[in-house]
Coordinates of C-alpha atoms in Angstrom, one line a residue:
Chain A
M1 CA -0.1 0.0 -0.1
P2 CA 1.3 3.5 -0.9
D3 CA 2.1 6.2 1.8
P4 CA -1.0 7.9 2.8
V5 CA -1.5 11.8 1.8
L6 CA -2.0 12.5 5.2
E7 CA -1.4 10.9 8.4
V8 CA -2.3 12.0 12.1
R9 CA -1.1 10.2 14.8
D10 CA -2.0 10.6 18.8
L11 CA -2.7 14.3 18.0
R12 CA -3.3 16.3 20.9
V13 CA -4.5 20.1 20.9
Q14 CA -4.7 22.0 24.1
F15 CA -5.9 25.4 25.1
P16 CA -4.3 26.9 28.1
G17 CA -6.7 29.3 30.0
R18 CA -7.3 30.9 33.2
H19 CA -9.2 27.9 34.6
G20 CA -6.7 25.3 33.7
T21 CA -5.8 23.8 30.4
V22 CA -8.5 22.4 28.1
T23 CA -7.7 19.5 26.0
A24 CA -9.9 20.0 22.9
L25 CA -8.4 17.0 21.0
D26 CA -6.9 13.9 22.7
G27 CA -5.4 11.2 20.9
V28 CA -6.6 11.6 17.5
S29 CA -5.3 9.4 14.7
L30 CA -6.4 9.2 11.0
H31 CA -5.0 8.7 7.7
L32 CA -6.1 9.9 4.2
N33 CA -4.9 7.9 0.9
A34 CA -4.4 9.4 -2.2
G35 CA -7.7 10.2 -3.9
E36 CA -10.1 9.1 -1.1
I37 CA -12.9 11.2 0.9
L38 CA -12.6 10.7 4.4
G39 CA -15.8 12.0 6.0
V40 CA -15.2 13.2 9.6
V41 CA -18.5 13.2 11.7
G42 CA -19.5 14.3 15.1
E43 CA -21.8 16.7 17.4
S44 CA -20.7 20.6 17.7
G45 CA -17.6 20.7 19.7
A46 CA -16.6 17.2 18.9
G47 CA -13.4 18.3 17.6
K48 CA -14.0 17.9 13.7
S49 CA -13.0 21.3 12.7
M50 CA -10.4 21.5 15.3
T51 CA -8.5 18.5 13.8
G52 CA -8.8 20.3 10.2
L53 CA -7.5 23.5 11.5
A54 CA -4.5 21.7 13.5
V55 CA -3.5 20.0 10.2
Q56 CA -3.1 23.3 8.6
G57 CA -1.4 25.0 11.3
L58 CA -4.5 27.4 11.8
L59 CA -5.3 27.0 15.3
E60 CA -5.9 30.4 17.1
P61 CA -3.7 31.0 19.8
P62 CA -3.3 30.1 22.8
G63 CA -4.3 26.5 21.3
H64 CA -1.6 24.7 20.2
I65 CA -0.6 20.9 19.3
A66 CA 0.5 19.3 22.8
G67 CA 1.6 16.3 21.3
G68 CA 1.2 13.8 18.2
E69 CA 2.3 14.0 14.8
V70 CA 1.2 15.3 11.5
W71 CA 2.6 13.9 8.2
L72 CA 1.8 15.2 5.0
N73 CA 3.1 13.7 1.9
G74 CA 5.9 12.0 4.0
R75 CA 7.0 15.1 5.7
R76 CA 6.3 16.0 9.2
I77 CA 4.5 19.4 9.2
D78 CA 3.4 19.8 13.1
Q79 CA 6.6 21.6 14.2
L80 CA 6.9 24.0 11.2
S81 CA 7.1 27.8 11.6
N82 CA 4.2 29.8 10.5
R83 CA 6.1 31.0 7.6
Q84 CA 6.8 27.7 6.2
M85 CA 3.4 26.8 7.0
E86 CA 2.1 29.3 4.5
K87 CA 3.9 27.6 1.6
I88 CA 2.1 24.6 2.5
R89 CA -1.4 26.0 2.8
G90 CA -2.9 26.5 -0.6
R91 CA 0.1 24.9 -2.3
E92 CA -0.4 21.4 -0.6
I93 CA -3.5 21.6 1.4
G94 CA -6.3 23.1 -0.1
A95 CA -9.4 24.6 2.3
I96 CA -13.0 25.1 1.8
F97 CA -14.6 26.6 4.5
Q98 CA -18.3 26.4 5.7
D99 CA -19.9 30.2 4.6
P100 CA -19.1 30.9 1.1
L101 CA -20.9 34.3 1.8
T102 CA -18.1 35.2 4.0
S103 CA -15.1 33.6 2.9
L104 CA -14.3 35.7 -0.1
N105 CA -12.8 39.3 0.1
P106 CA -15.7 41.3 -0.9
L107 CA -13.7 44.2 -2.1
F108 CA -11.6 41.8 -4.9
S109 CA -13.2 40.3 -8.1
V110 CA -13.0 36.6 -7.8
G111 CA -10.2 36.7 -10.9
S112 CA -7.8 38.8 -8.7
Q113 CA -8.5 36.2 -5.8
L114 CA -7.7 33.1 -7.8
E115 CA -4.7 34.8 -9.4
E116 CA -3.2 35.8 -6.1
T117 CA -3.5 32.4 -4.7
I118 CA -2.1 30.6 -8.2
R119 CA 0.7 33.0 -8.3
L120 CA 1.5 32.7 -4.6
H121 CA 2.1 29.0 -5.3
L122 CA 3.0 28.2 -8.6
D123 CA 5.4 30.0 -11.0
M124 CA 3.4 31.6 -13.5
T125 CA 3.0 35.1 -15.1
R126 CA 0.0 37.3 -14.8
A127 CA -1.4 35.8 -18.4
E128 CA -0.8 32.3 -17.6
A129 CA -2.7 32.6 -14.0
R130 CA -5.4 34.3 -15.4
A131 CA -5.9 31.7 -18.1
R132 CA -5.6 29.1 -15.3
A133 CA -8.0 30.8 -13.2
I134 CA -10.8 30.9 -16.0
D135 CA -9.9 27.1 -16.4
L136 CA -10.4 26.3 -13.0
L137 CA -13.8 28.4 -12.9
R138 CA -14.7 26.1 -16.0
Q139 CA -13.8 22.9 -13.9
V140 CA -16.1 24.0 -11.2
G141 CA -18.9 24.4 -13.4
I142 CA -19.3 28.3 -13.3
P143 CA -20.9 29.2 -16.9
G144 CA -19.3 31.9 -18.8
P145 CA -16.1 31.9 -16.8
K146 CA -14.4 34.3 -19.2
E147 CA -16.9 37.0 -18.2
R148 CA -17.4 35.7 -14.6
I149 CA -13.9 35.9 -13.7
D150 CA -14.0 39.8 -13.5
H151 CA -17.2 39.8 -11.5
Y152 CA -17.2 40.4 -7.5
P153 CA -18.1 37.8 -4.7
H154 CA -21.6 39.6 -4.2
Q155 CA -22.7 39.2 -7.9
F156 CA -22.4 35.3 -7.3
S157 CA -25.4 33.1 -5.8
G158 CA -24.5 31.1 -2.6
G159 CA -24.0 27.8 -4.6
M160 CA -22.0 29.8 -7.2
R161 CA -19.7 31.2 -4.7
Q162 CA -19.0 27.9 -2.9
R163 CA -17.8 26.8 -6.4
V164 CA -15.6 29.7 -6.5
V165 CA -14.4 28.6 -3.1
I166 CA -13.7 25.3 -4.5
A167 CA -11.7 26.9 -7.3
L168 CA -9.9 28.7 -5.1
A169 CA -8.7 25.3 -3.2
L170 CA -7.8 23.9 -5.9
A171 CA -5.9 26.7 -7.5
G172 CA -2.5 25.6 -5.9
E173 CA -2.8 22.0 -7.0
P174 CA -2.9 20.6 -3.7
K175 CA -3.0 16.7 -3.2
L176 CA -5.3 17.5 0.1
I177 CA -8.2 19.3 0.3
I178 CA -9.9 19.9 4.1
A179 CA -13.5 21.1 3.6
D180 CA -15.1 22.3 6.7
E181 CA -18.8 21.8 6.5
P182 CA -18.8 22.6 2.7
T183 CA -22.6 22.3 2.2
T184 CA -23.9 23.2 5.6
A185 CA -24.8 26.9 4.7
L186 CA -26.1 25.8 1.1
D187 CA -29.9 25.2 0.1
V188 CA -30.5 21.4 0.0
S189 CA -30.5 21.2 -3.6
I190 CA -27.3 22.9 -4.0
Q191 CA -25.8 20.9 -1.3
A192 CA -25.9 17.9 -3.8
Q193 CA -24.5 19.6 -6.6
I194 CA -21.4 20.7 -4.5
I195 CA -21.0 17.3 -3.0
A196 CA -21.2 15.6 -6.7
L197 CA -18.8 18.1 -7.8
L198 CA -16.3 17.4 -5.0
R199 CA -16.5 13.6 -5.9
R200 CA -15.8 14.2 -9.4
L201 CA -12.9 16.5 -8.5
C202 CA -11.5 13.8 -6.3
D203 CA -11.6 11.3 -8.9
D204 CA -10.5 13.3 -11.9
L205 CA -7.6 15.0 -10.0
G206 CA -6.7 12.3 -7.5
T207 CA -7.0 14.8 -4.6
S208 CA -7.8 13.5 -1.3
V209 CA -10.8 15.3 0.8
M210 CA -10.9 15.4 4.4
L211 CA -14.7 16.2 4.6
V212 CA -15.7 17.5 8.0
T213 CA -19.6 17.6 8.5
H214 CA -22.3 16.7 10.9
D215 CA -24.7 15.5 8.2
L216 CA -24.3 11.9 7.9
G217 CA -26.4 12.1 4.6
V218 CA -23.6 13.8 2.7
I219 CA -21.2 11.4 4.3
A220 CA -23.1 8.5 2.7
E221 CA -23.0 10.1 -0.5
A222 CA -19.6 11.1 -1.0
A223 CA -17.1 9.5 1.5
D224 CA -15.2 6.5 1.0
R225 CA -14.4 6.2 4.9
I226 CA -16.0 7.6 7.8
A227 CA -14.1 8.6 10.9
V228 CA -16.4 9.7 14.2
M229 CA -15.5 12.0 16.7
Y230 CA -16.7 12.6 20.4
A231 CA -15.6 14.9 22.9
G232 CA -12.2 15.4 21.0
R233 CA -11.7 11.9 20.6
M234 CA -12.0 9.0 17.9
V235 CA -14.7 6.7 18.5
E236 CA -14.9 4.5 15.3
I237 CA -13.2 4.6 11.9
G238 CA -13.9 2.5 8.8
P239 CA -15.1 2.1 5.4
V240 CA -18.5 4.3 5.0
R241 CA -20.5 1.2 4.0
E242 CA -19.8 -0.9 7.0
V243 CA -19.8 1.9 9.7
L244 CA -23.2 3.1 8.5
R245 CA -24.9 -0.5 8.0
Q246 CA -23.3 -1.9 11.1
P247 CA -22.0 0.9 13.4
T248 CA -19.8 -1.2 16.2
H249 CA -19.6 1.9 18.7
P250 CA -22.8 2.7 20.8
Y251 CA -22.4 6.4 20.1
T252 CA -22.5 5.6 16.3
R253 CA -25.2 3.5 16.5
G254 CA -27.1 6.3 18.3
L255 CA -26.4 8.9 15.6
M256 CA -27.7 6.3 13.3
D257 CA -30.8 5.8 15.1
S258 CA -31.7 9.4 15.6
I259 CA -31.8 10.0 11.6
P260 CA -35.5 9.9 10.6
A261 CA -36.4 7.3 8.0
L262 CA -38.3 8.5 5.0
G263 CA -41.8 7.5 4.9
R264 CA -42.3 6.3 8.1
R265 CA -43.8 8.3 10.8
V266 CA -43.0 7.8 14.2
A267 CA -44.2 9.6 17.3
H268 CA -41.2 10.3 18.8
L269 CA -37.5 10.3 17.3
T270 CA -34.9 8.2 18.8
Q271 CA -32.2 10.3 20.6
I272 CA -28.9 9.7 22.4
D273 CA -30.0 10.7 26.2
G274 CA -27.7 13.5 27.8
S275 CA -25.3 15.8 26.0
M276 CA -21.5 15.7 25.5
P277 CA -19.7 16.6 28.3
R278 CA -17.8 20.0 28.4
L279 CA -14.3 19.6 27.3
D280 CA -12.7 20.4 30.7
A281 CA -15.2 17.7 32.6
I282 CA -14.6 14.5 30.5
P283 CA -15.3 11.5 32.7
D284 CA -12.6 9.1 33.6
G285 CA -12.3 6.0 31.3
C286 CA -14.5 6.1 28.1
A287 CA -15.9 10.0 27.5
F288 CA -19.1 8.3 26.2
N289 CA -19.9 6.4 29.2
P290 CA -22.3 8.6 31.0
R291 CA -24.9 8.5 28.1
C292 CA -23.7 4.6 26.7
A293 CA -26.7 1.9 27.4
H294 CA -24.1 -0.7 27.5
V295 CA -21.8 1.0 30.0
G296 CA -20.0 -1.2 32.7
P297 CA -17.4 -0.9 35.4
R298 CA -14.5 -1.2 33.0
C299 CA -15.8 1.7 30.8
R300 CA -15.4 4.0 33.7
R301 CA -12.2 2.8 34.8
A302 CA -9.9 2.4 31.8
R303 CA -10.1 4.8 28.4
P304 CA -10.5 2.1 25.4
A305 CA -7.8 2.9 22.7
L306 CA -8.6 2.8 18.9
M307 CA -8.4 -1.0 18.2
P308 CA -9.2 -3.0 14.9
T309 CA -12.9 -4.5 14.3
G310 CA -13.7 -5.9 11.2
A311 CA -12.7 -3.5 8.3
G312 CA -12.1 -0.6 10.6
Q313 CA -11.4 0.4 14.2
N314 CA -13.4 1.4 16.9
A315 CA -12.5 2.7 20.7
C316 CA -15.1 0.4 22.9
W317 CA -14.7 -2.0 25.4
L318 CA -18.0 -3.9 24.2
T319 CA -16.2 -5.2 21.1
H320 CA -12.8 -5.6 22.8
G321 CA -13.0 -8.1 25.8
G322 CA -16.1 -6.7 27.4
V323 CA -17.0 -3.9 30.0
A324 CA -16.9 -5.9 33.2
Chain B
M1 CA -24.4 56.1 -11.0
I2 CA -26.2 59.0 -12.8
V3 CA -29.6 58.9 -11.0
F4 CA -27.4 58.4 -7.7
L5 CA -25.3 61.4 -8.4
I6 CA -28.5 63.4 -9.2
K7 CA -30.1 62.3 -5.8
R8 CA -26.9 63.3 -3.8
L9 CA -26.6 66.6 -5.2
S10 CA -29.9 67.5 -4.9
N11 CA -30.0 66.1 -1.3
A12 CA -26.7 68.3 -0.9
A13 CA -28.7 71.4 -2.6
L14 CA -31.4 71.3 0.0
V15 CA -29.2 71.0 3.1
M16 CA -27.6 74.2 1.8
L17 CA -30.6 76.2 1.5
A18 CA -31.3 75.3 5.1
V19 CA -28.0 76.4 6.1
A20 CA -28.4 79.7 4.2
L21 CA -31.9 80.3 5.9
M22 CA -30.1 79.9 9.5
A23 CA -27.2 82.2 8.5
F24 CA -29.9 84.8 7.2
M25 CA -31.7 84.3 10.5
I26 CA -28.4 85.9 12.6
F27 CA -29.3 89.0 10.7
R28 CA -32.7 89.4 11.8
F29 CA -32.1 88.6 15.7
A30 CA -28.7 90.5 16.2
G31 CA -30.3 93.9 16.4
D32 CA -30.0 96.6 14.1
P33 CA -27.0 96.6 12.2
V34 CA -27.4 100.1 11.1
E35 CA -27.0 101.1 14.7
L36 CA -23.7 99.2 15.2
M37 CA -22.3 100.8 12.2
V38 CA -23.3 104.6 12.8
N39 CA -22.5 107.1 15.6
E40 CA -24.5 109.5 17.2
Q41 CA -23.9 112.1 14.5
T42 CA -25.4 110.1 11.9
T43 CA -28.4 112.3 10.1
Q44 CA -31.8 110.2 9.8
E45 CA -31.1 110.3 6.0
Q46 CA -27.9 108.8 6.4
R47 CA -29.4 105.9 8.4
Q48 CA -32.0 105.6 5.3
E49 CA -29.4 105.6 2.7
L50 CA -27.2 103.0 4.4
R51 CA -30.3 100.9 5.1
E52 CA -31.1 100.9 1.5
R53 CA -27.5 100.2 0.4
L54 CA -27.8 97.0 2.7
G55 CA -31.0 96.0 1.6
I56 CA -32.9 95.7 4.8
D57 CA -35.8 98.0 4.1
Q58 CA -37.3 95.4 2.0
P59 CA -39.7 92.5 3.0
V60 CA -38.1 89.6 4.5
L61 CA -38.8 86.9 1.9
M62 CA -36.9 89.3 -0.8
Q63 CA -34.2 89.9 1.5
F64 CA -33.9 86.0 1.9
A65 CA -34.0 85.5 -2.0
R66 CA -31.3 88.3 -2.5
F67 CA -29.0 86.7 0.3
V68 CA -29.5 83.3 -1.7
G69 CA -28.8 84.8 -5.1
N70 CA -26.1 86.6 -3.8
A71 CA -24.3 83.9 -1.8
V72 CA -24.6 81.5 -4.9
Q73 CA -22.6 84.4 -6.8
G74 CA -20.2 84.4 -3.8
D75 CA -21.5 87.7 -2.9
F76 CA -22.1 88.0 1.0
G77 CA -22.4 91.7 1.2
I78 CA -19.9 93.9 2.9
S79 CA -18.3 94.0 6.5
Y80 CA -19.8 96.0 8.9
R81 CA -16.4 96.6 10.7
N82 CA -14.3 97.5 8.1
Q83 CA -16.8 97.9 4.9
E84 CA -15.0 95.5 2.7
S85 CA -16.6 92.9 0.8
V86 CA -16.8 89.9 3.1
M87 CA -15.8 87.7 0.3
S88 CA -12.3 88.9 -0.5
L89 CA -11.7 89.2 3.5
I90 CA -12.4 85.4 3.4
A91 CA -10.8 84.9 0.1
E92 CA -7.8 86.5 1.9
R93 CA -8.0 84.4 5.1
F94 CA -9.1 80.9 3.2
P95 CA -5.5 80.0 2.0
A96 CA -4.1 80.1 5.7
T97 CA -6.8 77.6 7.1
F98 CA -6.8 75.5 4.1
E99 CA -3.1 75.1 3.8
L100 CA -3.2 74.2 7.6
V101 CA -5.8 71.8 7.7
I102 CA -4.8 70.1 4.6
L103 CA -1.4 69.2 6.1
A104 CA -2.8 68.4 9.4
T105 CA -5.3 65.7 7.8
I106 CA -2.2 64.2 5.5
L107 CA -0.1 64.3 8.9
S108 CA -3.0 62.4 10.9
L109 CA -3.1 59.7 8.0
V110 CA 0.3 59.4 7.5
V111 CA 1.2 58.6 11.3
G112 CA -2.5 57.2 12.3
V113 CA -3.2 54.6 9.7
P114 CA 0.4 52.7 10.4
L115 CA -0.2 52.9 13.9
G116 CA -3.5 51.8 13.9
V117 CA -2.5 48.7 11.7
I118 CA 0.7 48.0 13.8
T119 CA -1.1 48.3 17.1
A120 CA -4.1 45.9 16.1
I121 CA -1.5 43.3 14.4
Y122 CA 0.6 43.4 17.5
R123 CA -2.2 43.5 20.0
G124 CA -1.0 43.0 23.6
R125 CA 2.7 43.5 23.0
W126 CA 4.2 46.4 25.2
F127 CA 4.7 48.9 22.5
S128 CA 1.2 48.7 21.1
E129 CA -0.3 49.2 24.5
A130 CA 2.4 52.1 25.1
V131 CA 0.9 53.4 21.9
Q132 CA -2.5 53.1 23.1
F133 CA -2.0 54.5 26.4
A134 CA -0.3 57.7 24.6
S135 CA -3.3 57.9 22.5
I136 CA -5.6 58.6 25.5
I137 CA -3.7 61.5 26.5
G138 CA -3.8 62.8 22.9
V139 CA -7.5 62.4 22.8
S140 CA -8.1 64.2 26.5
L141 CA -5.8 67.1 26.1
P142 CA -7.3 70.2 24.7
S143 CA -5.9 71.3 21.6
F144 CA -5.3 74.7 23.1
V145 CA -3.0 72.9 25.7
I146 CA -1.2 70.9 23.4
G147 CA -0.7 74.6 21.1
I148 CA 0.5 76.1 24.4
L149 CA 2.7 73.4 25.5
L150 CA 4.3 73.2 22.0
I151 CA 5.3 77.0 21.9
L152 CA 6.5 76.5 25.1
G153 CA 9.1 73.8 24.3
F154 CA 9.7 74.4 20.5
S155 CA 9.5 78.4 20.7
V156 CA 10.2 79.5 24.0
S157 CA 12.8 77.1 25.9
L158 CA 14.4 76.0 22.5
G159 CA 13.7 78.8 20.2
W160 CA 13.9 76.2 17.1
L161 CA 10.4 77.3 15.6
P162 CA 8.3 80.5 15.7
A163 CA 5.5 80.7 18.1
F164 CA 3.0 82.8 15.9
G165 CA 2.1 84.0 12.4
R166 CA 2.5 82.6 9.0
G167 CA 6.0 83.6 8.2
E168 CA 6.9 84.9 4.4
V169 CA 3.9 83.8 2.0
V170 CA 4.5 83.7 -2.1
Q171 CA 1.5 85.0 -3.8
F172 CA -0.4 83.3 -6.6
G173 CA -3.3 85.5 -7.6
W174 CA -5.5 85.6 -4.7
W175 CA -4.0 82.4 -3.4
S176 CA -1.3 82.6 -0.8
T177 CA 1.1 79.7 0.1
G178 CA 3.4 79.4 2.9
L179 CA 5.1 76.3 1.7
L180 CA 7.5 77.9 -0.7
T181 CA 9.4 79.8 1.8
H182 CA 11.7 78.6 4.7
S183 CA 10.1 80.9 7.3
G184 CA 6.6 79.8 6.1
R185 CA 7.4 76.0 6.3
M186 CA 8.6 76.8 9.8
A187 CA 5.7 78.5 11.0
L188 CA 3.4 75.6 9.6
I189 CA 5.0 73.0 11.6
L190 CA 3.7 73.7 15.0
P191 CA 0.2 74.6 14.5
T192 CA -0.1 71.6 12.1
V193 CA 1.2 69.0 14.8
A194 CA -1.2 70.6 17.3
L195 CA -4.2 70.4 15.2
S196 CA -3.7 66.9 14.2
L197 CA -2.7 65.3 17.2
Y198 CA -6.2 64.5 18.0
Q199 CA -6.9 63.6 14.5
I200 CA -4.2 61.0 14.7
T201 CA -5.4 59.5 18.0
L202 CA -8.9 59.0 16.4
V203 CA -7.6 57.8 13.0
M204 CA -5.2 55.3 15.0
R205 CA -8.1 54.0 17.2
L206 CA -10.6 53.5 14.0
V207 CA -8.0 51.8 12.1
R208 CA -7.1 49.7 15.3
A209 CA -10.9 48.8 15.9
E210 CA -11.5 48.1 12.4
M211 CA -8.6 45.9 11.7
L212 CA -9.4 43.7 14.8
E213 CA -12.8 43.2 13.5
T214 CA -11.5 42.5 9.9
L215 CA -8.9 40.2 10.9
R216 CA -11.4 37.9 12.6
S217 CA -13.4 37.6 9.7
D218 CA -13.6 34.5 7.7
F219 CA -12.2 35.7 4.6
V220 CA -9.1 36.7 6.2
K221 CA -9.0 33.2 7.7
F222 CA -9.6 31.7 4.3
A223 CA -6.8 33.9 2.9
R224 CA -4.6 32.1 5.5
A225 CA -5.8 29.0 4.8
R226 CA -4.9 29.4 0.9
G227 CA -1.5 30.3 1.9
V228 CA -1.4 34.3 1.5
P229 CA 1.4 35.7 3.5
A230 CA 0.4 37.5 6.6
W231 CA 1.9 40.8 5.7
R232 CA -0.3 40.7 2.3
I233 CA -3.5 39.6 4.3
H234 CA -2.7 42.7 6.5
Y235 CA -2.1 45.4 4.3
R236 CA -4.0 44.1 1.1
H237 CA -7.1 42.3 2.4
A238 CA -7.6 43.4 5.6
L239 CA -6.6 47.4 5.5
R240 CA -8.6 47.7 2.2
N241 CA -11.8 46.7 4.0
C242 CA -10.8 49.3 6.9
L243 CA -10.7 52.2 4.5
M244 CA -14.5 53.0 4.4
P245 CA -14.9 54.3 7.7
V246 CA -11.6 55.9 7.3
V247 CA -12.5 57.8 4.4
T248 CA -15.9 59.0 5.9
M249 CA -14.0 60.0 9.0
T250 CA -11.2 61.9 7.4
A251 CA -13.3 63.6 5.1
M252 CA -15.8 64.8 7.9
N253 CA -13.1 65.8 9.9
I254 CA -11.5 68.1 7.2
G255 CA -14.9 70.0 8.1
A256 CA -14.2 69.6 11.9
L257 CA -10.8 70.6 11.6
I258 CA -11.6 74.0 10.0
A259 CA -13.5 74.4 12.9
F260 CA -11.0 73.4 15.3
A261 CA -8.5 75.5 13.7
L262 CA -10.3 78.4 15.0
V263 CA -8.7 77.7 18.5
T264 CA -5.4 76.4 16.9
E265 CA -5.4 79.7 15.1
T266 CA -6.2 81.7 18.0
V267 CA -3.3 79.9 19.8
F268 CA -0.7 80.6 17.2
Q269 CA -2.2 84.1 15.6
W270 CA -2.6 82.0 12.6
P271 CA -4.1 84.4 9.9
G272 CA -6.6 82.1 8.9
M273 CA -10.4 82.1 8.7
G274 CA -11.0 80.9 12.3
L275 CA -9.1 84.1 13.5
L276 CA -11.3 86.3 11.3
F277 CA -14.5 84.6 12.7
I278 CA -13.3 85.3 16.3
Q279 CA -12.7 89.1 15.3
A280 CA -16.4 88.9 13.7
I281 CA -17.6 87.8 17.0
T282 CA -16.1 90.4 19.0
F283 CA -17.3 93.3 16.4
V284 CA -20.7 91.7 15.8
D285 CA -19.9 91.7 12.1
I286 CA -23.0 89.6 11.0
P287 CA -22.3 89.6 7.6
V288 CA -18.7 87.9 8.1
M289 CA -20.3 85.4 10.6
A290 CA -23.0 84.5 8.2
A291 CA -20.7 84.0 5.3
Y292 CA -18.4 81.9 7.6
L293 CA -21.3 79.6 8.2
V294 CA -22.3 79.2 4.9
I295 CA -18.8 78.5 3.7
V296 CA -18.1 76.0 6.4
S297 CA -21.3 74.1 5.8
F298 CA -20.8 74.3 2.2
I299 CA -17.3 72.4 2.9
F300 CA -19.0 69.9 5.0
V301 CA -21.7 69.3 2.8
T302 CA -19.6 69.0 -0.3
L303 CA -17.0 66.6 1.4
N304 CA -20.0 64.5 2.4
T305 CA -21.1 64.1 -1.2
L306 CA -17.8 63.2 -2.1
V307 CA -17.6 60.7 0.5
D308 CA -20.5 59.1 -0.6
I309 CA -19.0 59.2 -4.3
T310 CA -16.0 57.8 -3.0
Y311 CA -17.8 55.1 -1.5
A312 CA -18.8 53.6 -4.7
L313 CA -15.4 53.6 -6.1
I314 CA -13.9 51.6 -3.1
D315 CA -16.8 49.2 -2.3
P316 CA -17.9 47.5 -5.9
R317 CA -21.3 46.5 -3.8
L318 CA -22.2 49.9 -3.6
R319 CA -21.6 50.6 -7.2
D320 CA -24.1 48.1 -8.4
A321 CA -26.8 49.2 -5.7
T322 CA -26.7 52.7 -7.4
T323 CA -27.4 51.8 -10.7

């Protein structure tokens, strides 16, 4: 098997604060192969976006990587300076943000923002960069790219703007794109188009995508593998079919059960009781133990590591020797 | 764009008409000007003749119409004090004030904008905190105190710079400038600094606040995520988004500075419009006061209109909204 494009090993992110240090990510490990889409799901605050930001070196101070390693294309990047990361961001890691309405600078035409990114990362003249910008707009499906290139962000609709954002993410020919909730701010009909576009670009260009979302539907449609996060930890990771059909972690199962099925009317939607613990009050042992229906003494005592199960991995005593 | 221009211009004209009405009212409330101009020996006929010459024997509405009509042509009547045309009095004084105000504005931008950007980027460092602290002093010291302190320091103690007046000036037609002679330039330094100190702190604080907000915005984060270097984000992406309020404030403040200049001009005995106005008040010279009011308002309104047009040039979103 070839080296993965991205490999995150035992990543730990901490935020020192007045009332002690908060550990936002605790022992997160994942990898992405070439041309693969990895869906990262979890509740708000589970650490999905934080993982993406940590990989890009974009954590807001005082947040910092306190442990673990990040390897990109065979090179360790978690210890690089900000100046070195500037060369990697855009060139080796593209980014797509949640809200296309605010991701673009309103005062510059989309062309000038595209050309800026292209010329920062690729050795091109102004004219070449412009030709490439037009080409990128065409690739992401913007009609009339020759005219549209000189338009300003406010002249595009939300969906079109997200296409521009994707074009910007592709501008430096990165091997990896981190897409943080790329469809959340869009209409449902547009969501499907954007997901299909991402899938197609991934296949055509061989780009890997880390798709951060809380929408399991999007994951089911686009991702090859899925990683489920809870309270800053990875709880289950595996091929998307297996995980969605036969989730092995009680939390993943709870997530699946809480999705209403079409065409079936139910009096109550199933939900996971309780809420995710605050990051400064995570219980001992398994972080999910207060909400878990299968909880046993071992779950309160020892923290389960990510261990292989079937086609994937999970972190649950239930499938690894029992909870007693 | 044309509709927008017409709209803005007619707004401006309406405001000017209102100002003219107020200026005109001063005449009605400040007593009989003839009594101020004549002495006990003047005969009734002479008074009547003066009344007719000043046009104050006619109905109010007629007087107002004539006042506006004349004002549009730049005729504000004659000064009660020295019987000279008000317009030529002001024209004589205007260049001095204008030069001072423009220099103070330029100085406040040249110093204030970079200070604002730097204190925003290096928030929390000791030097930006120090600048912040100094700016509070700048805001709270009244400009006449600053003026007097500057005179005390640089003119009295050190003797480097003149304490009052404009120095030698060079005439170009009716325009006079102190920029072309050494003594003129030296004389400009202290009043310019005194006048701009407050503006510097305002510009700095505004730019700092706007920068801090812009630096938190998504498009700045996205620019970082696509690998744009920090300096380029700060000076190209963020600063440009901060310029709108700075342009507004600067333009508005040129008007305010002309008014503020009144104090600075008095402290430095600067022969500008402010000093003229102060003298006019002392002598109840109503035409000069009225003309000053109208002209300062005219500058305000003109700047306001220009600001609106500049907005459309800086921000492409407004360009479309107005066509």
